[in-house]
PDB file of C-alpha atoms in Angstrom:
ATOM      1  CA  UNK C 159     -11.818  58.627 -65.864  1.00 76.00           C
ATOM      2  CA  UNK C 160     -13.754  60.186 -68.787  1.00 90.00           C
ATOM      3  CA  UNK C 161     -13.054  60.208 -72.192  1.00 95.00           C
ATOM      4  CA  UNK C 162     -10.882  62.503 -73.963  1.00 97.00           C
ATOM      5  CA  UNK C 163     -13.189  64.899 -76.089  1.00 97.00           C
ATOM      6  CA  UNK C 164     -12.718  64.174 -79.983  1.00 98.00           C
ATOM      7  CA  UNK C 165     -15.053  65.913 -82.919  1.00 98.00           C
ATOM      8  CA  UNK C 166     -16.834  63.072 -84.443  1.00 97.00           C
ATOM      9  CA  UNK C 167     -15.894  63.868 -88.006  1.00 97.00           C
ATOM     10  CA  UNK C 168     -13.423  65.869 -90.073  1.00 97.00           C
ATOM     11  CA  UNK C 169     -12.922  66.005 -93.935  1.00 95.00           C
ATOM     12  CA  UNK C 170     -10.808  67.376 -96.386  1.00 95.00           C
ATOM     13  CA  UNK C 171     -10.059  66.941-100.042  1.00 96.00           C
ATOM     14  CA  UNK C 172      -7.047  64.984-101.584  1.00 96.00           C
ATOM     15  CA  UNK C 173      -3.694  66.710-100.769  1.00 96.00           C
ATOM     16  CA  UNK C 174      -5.730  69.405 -98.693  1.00 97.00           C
ATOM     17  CA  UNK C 175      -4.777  68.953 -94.842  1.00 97.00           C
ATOM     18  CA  UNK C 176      -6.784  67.955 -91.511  1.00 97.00           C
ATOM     19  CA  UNK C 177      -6.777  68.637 -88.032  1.00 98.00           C
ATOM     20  CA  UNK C 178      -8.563  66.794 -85.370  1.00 98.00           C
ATOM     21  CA  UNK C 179      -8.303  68.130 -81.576  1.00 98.00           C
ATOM     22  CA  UNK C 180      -8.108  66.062 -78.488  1.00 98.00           C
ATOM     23  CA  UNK C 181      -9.355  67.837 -75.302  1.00 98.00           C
ATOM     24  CA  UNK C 182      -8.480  66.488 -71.865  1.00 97.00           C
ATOM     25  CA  UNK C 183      -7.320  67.796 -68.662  1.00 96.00           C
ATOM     26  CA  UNK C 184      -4.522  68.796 -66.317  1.00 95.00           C
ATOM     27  CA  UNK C 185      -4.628  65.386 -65.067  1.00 95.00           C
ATOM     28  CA  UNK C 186      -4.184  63.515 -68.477  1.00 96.00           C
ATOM     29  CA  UNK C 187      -3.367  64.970 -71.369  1.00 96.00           C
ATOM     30  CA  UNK C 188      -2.407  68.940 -70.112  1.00 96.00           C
ATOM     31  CA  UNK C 189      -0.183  66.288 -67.155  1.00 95.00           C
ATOM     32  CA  UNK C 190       1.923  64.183 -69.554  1.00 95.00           C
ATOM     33  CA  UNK C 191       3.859  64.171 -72.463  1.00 96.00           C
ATOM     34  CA  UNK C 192       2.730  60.649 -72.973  1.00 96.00           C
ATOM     35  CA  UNK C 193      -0.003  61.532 -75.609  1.00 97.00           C
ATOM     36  CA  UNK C 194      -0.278  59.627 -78.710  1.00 98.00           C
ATOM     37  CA  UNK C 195      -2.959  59.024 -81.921  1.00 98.00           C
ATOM     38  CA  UNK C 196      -3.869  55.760 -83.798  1.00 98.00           C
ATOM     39  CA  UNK C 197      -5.549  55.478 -86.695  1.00 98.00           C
ATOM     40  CA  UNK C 198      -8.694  52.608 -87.335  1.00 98.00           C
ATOM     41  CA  UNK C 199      -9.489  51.324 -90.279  1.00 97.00           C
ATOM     42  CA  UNK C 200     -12.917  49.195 -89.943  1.00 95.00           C
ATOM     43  CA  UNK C 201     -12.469  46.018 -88.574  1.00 94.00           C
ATOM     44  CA  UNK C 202      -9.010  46.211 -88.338  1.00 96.00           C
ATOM     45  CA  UNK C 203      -6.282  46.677 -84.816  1.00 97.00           C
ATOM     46  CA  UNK C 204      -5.649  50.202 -84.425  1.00 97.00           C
ATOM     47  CA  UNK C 205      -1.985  51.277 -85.515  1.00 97.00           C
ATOM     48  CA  UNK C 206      -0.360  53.982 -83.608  1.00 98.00           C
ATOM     49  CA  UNK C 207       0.595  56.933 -85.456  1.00 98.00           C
ATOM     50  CA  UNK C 208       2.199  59.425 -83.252  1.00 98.00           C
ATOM     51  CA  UNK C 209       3.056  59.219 -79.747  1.00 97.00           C
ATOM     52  CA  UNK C 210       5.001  61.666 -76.871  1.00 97.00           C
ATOM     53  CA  UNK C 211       2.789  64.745 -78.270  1.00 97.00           C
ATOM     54  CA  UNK C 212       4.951  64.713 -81.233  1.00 97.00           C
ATOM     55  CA  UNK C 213       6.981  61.763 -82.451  1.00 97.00           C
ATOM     56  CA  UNK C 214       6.222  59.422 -85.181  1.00 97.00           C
ATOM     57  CA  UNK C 215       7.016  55.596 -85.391  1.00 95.00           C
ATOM     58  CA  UNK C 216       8.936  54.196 -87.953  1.00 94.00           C
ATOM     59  CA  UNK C 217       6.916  53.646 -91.278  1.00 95.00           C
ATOM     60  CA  UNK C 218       4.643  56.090 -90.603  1.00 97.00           C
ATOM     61  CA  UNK C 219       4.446  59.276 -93.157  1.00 96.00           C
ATOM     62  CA  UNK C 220       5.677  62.233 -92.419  1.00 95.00           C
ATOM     63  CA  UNK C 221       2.504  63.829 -93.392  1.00 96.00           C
ATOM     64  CA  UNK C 222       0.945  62.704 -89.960  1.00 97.00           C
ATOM     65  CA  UNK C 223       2.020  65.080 -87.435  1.00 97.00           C
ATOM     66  CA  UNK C 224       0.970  65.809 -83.739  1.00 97.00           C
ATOM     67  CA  UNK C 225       1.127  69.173 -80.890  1.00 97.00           C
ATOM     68  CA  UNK C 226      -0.151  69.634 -78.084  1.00 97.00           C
ATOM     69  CA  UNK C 227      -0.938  73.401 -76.478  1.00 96.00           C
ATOM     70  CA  UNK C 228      -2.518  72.666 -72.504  1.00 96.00           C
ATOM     71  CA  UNK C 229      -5.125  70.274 -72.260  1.00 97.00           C
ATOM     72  CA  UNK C 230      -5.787  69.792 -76.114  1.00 98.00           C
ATOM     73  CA  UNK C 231      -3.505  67.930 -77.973  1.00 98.00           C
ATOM     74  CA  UNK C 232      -4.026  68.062 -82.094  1.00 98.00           C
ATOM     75  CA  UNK C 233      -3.105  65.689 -84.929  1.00 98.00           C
ATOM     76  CA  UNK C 234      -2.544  67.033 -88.960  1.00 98.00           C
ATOM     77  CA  UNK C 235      -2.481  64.936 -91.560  1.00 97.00           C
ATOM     78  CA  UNK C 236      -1.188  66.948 -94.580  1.00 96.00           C
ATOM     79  CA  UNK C 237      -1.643  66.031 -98.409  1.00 95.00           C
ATOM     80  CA  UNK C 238      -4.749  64.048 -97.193  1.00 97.00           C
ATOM     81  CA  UNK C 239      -4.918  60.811 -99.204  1.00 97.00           C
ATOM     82  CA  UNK C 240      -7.591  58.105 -99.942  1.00 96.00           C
ATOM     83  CA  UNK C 241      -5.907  55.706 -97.530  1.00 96.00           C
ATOM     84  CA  UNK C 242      -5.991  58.134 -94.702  1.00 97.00           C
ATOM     85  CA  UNK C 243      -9.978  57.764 -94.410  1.00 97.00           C
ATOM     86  CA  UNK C 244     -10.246  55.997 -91.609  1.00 97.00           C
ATOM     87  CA  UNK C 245     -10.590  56.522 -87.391  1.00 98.00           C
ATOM     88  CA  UNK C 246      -8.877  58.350 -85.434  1.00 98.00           C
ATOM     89  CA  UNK C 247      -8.267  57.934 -81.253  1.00 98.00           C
ATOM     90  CA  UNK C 248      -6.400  59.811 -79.305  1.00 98.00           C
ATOM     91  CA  UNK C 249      -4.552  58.387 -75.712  1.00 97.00           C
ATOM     92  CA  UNK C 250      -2.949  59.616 -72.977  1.00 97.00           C
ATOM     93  CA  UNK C 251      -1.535  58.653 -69.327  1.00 96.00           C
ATOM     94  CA  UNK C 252      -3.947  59.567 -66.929  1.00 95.00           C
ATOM     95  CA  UNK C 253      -1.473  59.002 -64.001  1.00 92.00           C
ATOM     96  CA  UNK C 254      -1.381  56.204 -61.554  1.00 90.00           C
ATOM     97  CA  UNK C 255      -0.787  53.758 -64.015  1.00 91.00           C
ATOM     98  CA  UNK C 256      -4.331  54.347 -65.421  1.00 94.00           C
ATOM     99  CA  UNK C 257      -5.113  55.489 -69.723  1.00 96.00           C
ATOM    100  CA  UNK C 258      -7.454  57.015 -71.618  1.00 97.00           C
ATOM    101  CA  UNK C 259      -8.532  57.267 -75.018  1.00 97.00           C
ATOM    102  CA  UNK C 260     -10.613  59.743 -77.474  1.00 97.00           C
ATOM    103  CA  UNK C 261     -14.365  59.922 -78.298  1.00 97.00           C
ATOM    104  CA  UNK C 262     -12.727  59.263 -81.886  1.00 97.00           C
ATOM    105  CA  UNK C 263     -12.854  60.956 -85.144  1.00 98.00           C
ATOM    106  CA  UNK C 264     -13.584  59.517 -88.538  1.00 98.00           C
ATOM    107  CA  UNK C 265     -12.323  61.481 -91.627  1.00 98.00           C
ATOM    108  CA  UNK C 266     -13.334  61.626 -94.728  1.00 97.00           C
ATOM    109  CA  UNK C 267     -11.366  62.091 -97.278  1.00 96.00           C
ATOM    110  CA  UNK C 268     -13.543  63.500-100.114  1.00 92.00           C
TER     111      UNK C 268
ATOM    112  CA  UNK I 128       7.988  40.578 -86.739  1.00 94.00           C
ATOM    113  CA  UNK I 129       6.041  41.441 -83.597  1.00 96.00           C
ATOM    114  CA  UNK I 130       3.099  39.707 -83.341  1.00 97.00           C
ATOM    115  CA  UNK I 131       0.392  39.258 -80.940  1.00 98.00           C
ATOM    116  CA  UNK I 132      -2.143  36.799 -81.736  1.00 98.00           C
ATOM    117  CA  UNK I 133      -5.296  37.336 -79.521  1.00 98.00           C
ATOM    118  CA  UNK I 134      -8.133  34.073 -78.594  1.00 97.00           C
ATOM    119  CA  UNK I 135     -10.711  32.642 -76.654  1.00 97.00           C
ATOM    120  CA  UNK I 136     -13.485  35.412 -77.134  1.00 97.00           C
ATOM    121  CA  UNK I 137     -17.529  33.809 -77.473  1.00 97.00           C
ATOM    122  CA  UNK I 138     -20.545  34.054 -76.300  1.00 97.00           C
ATOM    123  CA  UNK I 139     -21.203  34.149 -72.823  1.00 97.00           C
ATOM    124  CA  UNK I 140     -24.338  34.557 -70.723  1.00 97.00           C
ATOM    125  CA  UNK I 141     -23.839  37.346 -67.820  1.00 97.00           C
ATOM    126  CA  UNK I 142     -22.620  36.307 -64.717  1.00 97.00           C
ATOM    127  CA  UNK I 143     -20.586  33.671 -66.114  1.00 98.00           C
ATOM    128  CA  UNK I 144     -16.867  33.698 -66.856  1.00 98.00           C
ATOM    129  CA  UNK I 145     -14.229  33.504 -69.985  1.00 98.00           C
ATOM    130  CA  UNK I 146     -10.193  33.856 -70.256  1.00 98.00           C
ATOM    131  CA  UNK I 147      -8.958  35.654 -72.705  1.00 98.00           C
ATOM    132  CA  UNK I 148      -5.152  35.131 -74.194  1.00 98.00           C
ATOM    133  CA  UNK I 149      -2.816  36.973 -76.429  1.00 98.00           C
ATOM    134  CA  UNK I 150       0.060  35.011 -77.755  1.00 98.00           C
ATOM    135  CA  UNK I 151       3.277  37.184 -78.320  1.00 98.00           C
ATOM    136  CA  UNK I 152       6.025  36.676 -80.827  1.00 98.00           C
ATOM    137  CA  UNK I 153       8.883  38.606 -82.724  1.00 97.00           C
ATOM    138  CA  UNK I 154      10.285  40.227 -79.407  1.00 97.00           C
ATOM    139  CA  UNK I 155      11.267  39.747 -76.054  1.00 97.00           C
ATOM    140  CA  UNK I 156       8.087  39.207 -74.296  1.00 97.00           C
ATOM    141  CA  UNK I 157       9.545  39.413 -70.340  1.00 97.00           C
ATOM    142  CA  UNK I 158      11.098  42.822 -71.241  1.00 97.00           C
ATOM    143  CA  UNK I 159       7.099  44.840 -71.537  1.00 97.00           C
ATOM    144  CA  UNK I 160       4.099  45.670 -70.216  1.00 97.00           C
ATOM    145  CA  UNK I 161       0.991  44.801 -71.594  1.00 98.00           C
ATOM    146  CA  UNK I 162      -2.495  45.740 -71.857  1.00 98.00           C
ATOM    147  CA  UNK I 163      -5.616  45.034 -72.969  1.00 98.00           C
ATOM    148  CA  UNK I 164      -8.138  47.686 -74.242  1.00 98.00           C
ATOM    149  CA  UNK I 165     -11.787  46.878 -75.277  1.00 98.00           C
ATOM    150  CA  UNK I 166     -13.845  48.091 -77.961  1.00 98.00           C
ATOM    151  CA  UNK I 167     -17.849  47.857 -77.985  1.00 97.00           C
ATOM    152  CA  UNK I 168     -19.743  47.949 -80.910  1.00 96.00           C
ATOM    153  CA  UNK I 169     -19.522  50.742 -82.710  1.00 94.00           C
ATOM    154  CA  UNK I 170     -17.725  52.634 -79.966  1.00 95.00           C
ATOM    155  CA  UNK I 171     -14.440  53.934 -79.059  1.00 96.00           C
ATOM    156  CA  UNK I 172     -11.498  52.639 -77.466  1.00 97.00           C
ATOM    157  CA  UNK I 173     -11.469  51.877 -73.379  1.00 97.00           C
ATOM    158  CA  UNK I 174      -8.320  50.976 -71.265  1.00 97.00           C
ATOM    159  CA  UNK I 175      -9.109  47.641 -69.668  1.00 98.00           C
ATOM    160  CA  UNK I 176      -5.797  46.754 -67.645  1.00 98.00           C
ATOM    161  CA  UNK I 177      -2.250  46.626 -68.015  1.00 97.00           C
ATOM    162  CA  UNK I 178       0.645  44.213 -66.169  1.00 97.00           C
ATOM    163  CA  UNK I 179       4.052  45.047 -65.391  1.00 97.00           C
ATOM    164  CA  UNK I 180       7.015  42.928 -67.440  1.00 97.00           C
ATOM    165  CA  UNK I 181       7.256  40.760 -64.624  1.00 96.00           C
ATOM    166  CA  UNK I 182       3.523  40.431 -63.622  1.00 96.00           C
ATOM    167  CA  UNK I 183       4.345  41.781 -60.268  1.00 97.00           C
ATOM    168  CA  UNK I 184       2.013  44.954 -60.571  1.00 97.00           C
ATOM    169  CA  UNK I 185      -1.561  45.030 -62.245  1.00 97.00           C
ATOM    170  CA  UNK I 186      -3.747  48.218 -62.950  1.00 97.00           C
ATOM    171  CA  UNK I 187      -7.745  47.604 -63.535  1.00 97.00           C
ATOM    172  CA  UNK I 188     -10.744  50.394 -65.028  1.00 96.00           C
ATOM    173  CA  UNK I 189     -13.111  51.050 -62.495  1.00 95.00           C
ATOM    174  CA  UNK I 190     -15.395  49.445 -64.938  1.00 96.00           C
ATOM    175  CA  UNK I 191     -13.765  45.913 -64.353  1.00 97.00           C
ATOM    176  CA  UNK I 192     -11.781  46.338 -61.256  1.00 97.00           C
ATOM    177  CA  UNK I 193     -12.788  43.285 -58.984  1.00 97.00           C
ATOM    178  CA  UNK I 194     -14.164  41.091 -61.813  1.00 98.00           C
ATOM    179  CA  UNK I 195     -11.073  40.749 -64.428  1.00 98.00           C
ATOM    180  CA  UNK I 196      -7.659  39.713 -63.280  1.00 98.00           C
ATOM    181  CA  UNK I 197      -5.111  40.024 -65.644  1.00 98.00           C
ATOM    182  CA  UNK I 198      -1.655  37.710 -65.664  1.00 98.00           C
ATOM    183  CA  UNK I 199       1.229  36.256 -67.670  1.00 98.00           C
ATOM    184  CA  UNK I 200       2.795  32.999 -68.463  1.00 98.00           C
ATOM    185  CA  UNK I 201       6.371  34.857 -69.750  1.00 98.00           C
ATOM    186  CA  UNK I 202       7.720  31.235 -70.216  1.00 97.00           C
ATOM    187  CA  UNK I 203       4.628  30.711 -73.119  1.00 98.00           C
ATOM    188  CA  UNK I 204       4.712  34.406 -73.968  1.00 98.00           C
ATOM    189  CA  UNK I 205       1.374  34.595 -72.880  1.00 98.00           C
ATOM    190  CA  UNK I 206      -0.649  37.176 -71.482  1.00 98.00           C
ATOM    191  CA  UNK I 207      -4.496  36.068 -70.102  1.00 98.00           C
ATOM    192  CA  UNK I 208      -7.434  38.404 -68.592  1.00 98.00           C
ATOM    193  CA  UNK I 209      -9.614  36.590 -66.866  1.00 98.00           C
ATOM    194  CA  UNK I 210     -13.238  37.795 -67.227  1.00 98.00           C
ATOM    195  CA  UNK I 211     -15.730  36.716 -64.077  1.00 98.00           C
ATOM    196  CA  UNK I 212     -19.104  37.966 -63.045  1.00 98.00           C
ATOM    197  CA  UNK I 213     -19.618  39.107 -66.668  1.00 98.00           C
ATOM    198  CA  UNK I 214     -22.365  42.030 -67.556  1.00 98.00           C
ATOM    199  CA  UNK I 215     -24.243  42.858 -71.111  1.00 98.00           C
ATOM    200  CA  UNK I 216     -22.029  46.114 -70.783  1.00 97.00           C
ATOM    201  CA  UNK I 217     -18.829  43.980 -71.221  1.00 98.00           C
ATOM    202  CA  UNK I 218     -19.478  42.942 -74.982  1.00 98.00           C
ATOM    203  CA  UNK I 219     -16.297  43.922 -77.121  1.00 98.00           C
ATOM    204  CA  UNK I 220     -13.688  43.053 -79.226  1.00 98.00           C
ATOM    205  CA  UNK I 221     -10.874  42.994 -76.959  1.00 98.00           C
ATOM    206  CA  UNK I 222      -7.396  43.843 -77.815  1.00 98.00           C
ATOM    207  CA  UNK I 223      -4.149  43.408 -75.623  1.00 98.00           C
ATOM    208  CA  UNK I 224      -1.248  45.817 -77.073  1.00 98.00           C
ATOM    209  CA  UNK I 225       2.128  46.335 -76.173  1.00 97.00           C
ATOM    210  CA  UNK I 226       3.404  49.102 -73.531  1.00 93.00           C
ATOM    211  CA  UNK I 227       4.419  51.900 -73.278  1.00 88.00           C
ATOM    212  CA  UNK I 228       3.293  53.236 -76.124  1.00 89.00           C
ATOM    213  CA  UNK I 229       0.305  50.651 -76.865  1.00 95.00           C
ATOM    214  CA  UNK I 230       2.746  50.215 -80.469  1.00 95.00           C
ATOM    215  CA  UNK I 231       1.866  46.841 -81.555  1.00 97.00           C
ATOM    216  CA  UNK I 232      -1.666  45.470 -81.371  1.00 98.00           C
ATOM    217  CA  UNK I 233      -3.375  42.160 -81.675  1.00 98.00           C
ATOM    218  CA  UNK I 234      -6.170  41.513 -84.458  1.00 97.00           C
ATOM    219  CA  UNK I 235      -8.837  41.281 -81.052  1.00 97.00           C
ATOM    220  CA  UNK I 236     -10.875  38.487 -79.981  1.00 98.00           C
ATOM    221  CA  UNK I 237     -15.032  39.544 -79.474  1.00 98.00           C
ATOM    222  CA  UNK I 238     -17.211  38.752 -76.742  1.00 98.00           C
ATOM    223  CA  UNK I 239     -20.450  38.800 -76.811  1.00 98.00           C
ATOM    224  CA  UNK I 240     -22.191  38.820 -73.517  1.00 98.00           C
ATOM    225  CA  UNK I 241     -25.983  38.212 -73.372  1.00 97.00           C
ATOM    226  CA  UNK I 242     -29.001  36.024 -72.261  1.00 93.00           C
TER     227      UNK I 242
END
């Protein structure tokens, strides 16, 4: 199973908004609604953000929002802020009980 | 609070073996899956294994499949992956989360295998 495809960087500006794509196939995440994003901060547990394509946990912002269109799946964070700088990973279901995550994506904010 | 408190990560030389455990708390242990995902340094994240509530059905990588064996102890909220036949390739921090939706994570325990 290979990775999901991830840019390695994105960047935006305080209160400016970012996207970062995730790029699979029909057989992960184009196959499943199970698709979800966590976010890294170094040396730290990831923390998931979004998952099901679009929903978000409790206590996350509402700036942190997630699509998916076929096999690419996208997360936006809007009204970037300092504390967003971090990684990013995307996952899916990859069917028979098997996962995958994202190259990963660290943004900046500038 | 949920908590899952991971341990037992070293150094190891290849070929030899280590268990790995993750301590749950805060919820209702019996009632998920689990997994554990690995991250090498400087990498991203990799899907290691995961074990059904009951520890009656157990999914492996390729990458480990025949060398870790993952299990449960749901009367000391424990989940375990057993690491044998271990290769320079296998040096991570390892991290078992909670299923379905991998929403709680443990802190991760490192291994370091080399010579």
């Amino acid at each position: 199973q290979s990775a999901l495809t991830q840019p390695p960087s994105a960047s935006g500006s305080p209160g400016q908004s970012v996207t970062i794509s995730c790029t699979g196939t029909t057989s992960d995440v184009g196959g499943y609604i199970y698709v979800s994003w966590y976010q890294q901060h170094p040396g730290k547990a990831p923390k998931l953000m979004i998952y099901e394509v679009t929903k978000r946990p409790s206590g996350v912002p509402d700036r942190f929002s997630g699509s998916k269109s076929g096999n690419t799946a996208s997360l936006t964070v809007s009204g970037l802020q300092a504390e967003d700088e971090a990684d990013y990973y995307c996952g899916s279901y990859a069917g028979s009980n098997n996962y995958v995550f994202g190259t990963g994506t660290k943004v900046t904010v500038l | 609070q949920v908590q899952l408190v991971e341990s037992g990560g070293g150094v190891v030389q290849p070929g030899r073996s280590l268990r790995l455990s993750c301590a749950a708390s805060g919820f209702t242990f019996s009632n998920f899956d689990m997994h554990w995902v690995r991250q090498a340094p400087g990498k991203g994240l990799e899907w290691v294994t995961l074990i059904s509530y009951d520890g009656t059905n157990k999914y492996y990588a390729d990458s480990v499949k025949g060398r870790f064996t993952i299990s449960r102890d749901n009367s000391k909220n424990t989940l375990y992956l057993q690491m044998n036949s271990l290769r320079v390739e296998d040096t991570a921090v390892y991290f078992c989360a909670r299923s379905p939706q991998f929403d709680y994570w443990g802190q991760g325990t490192q291994v370091i295998v080399s010579s």
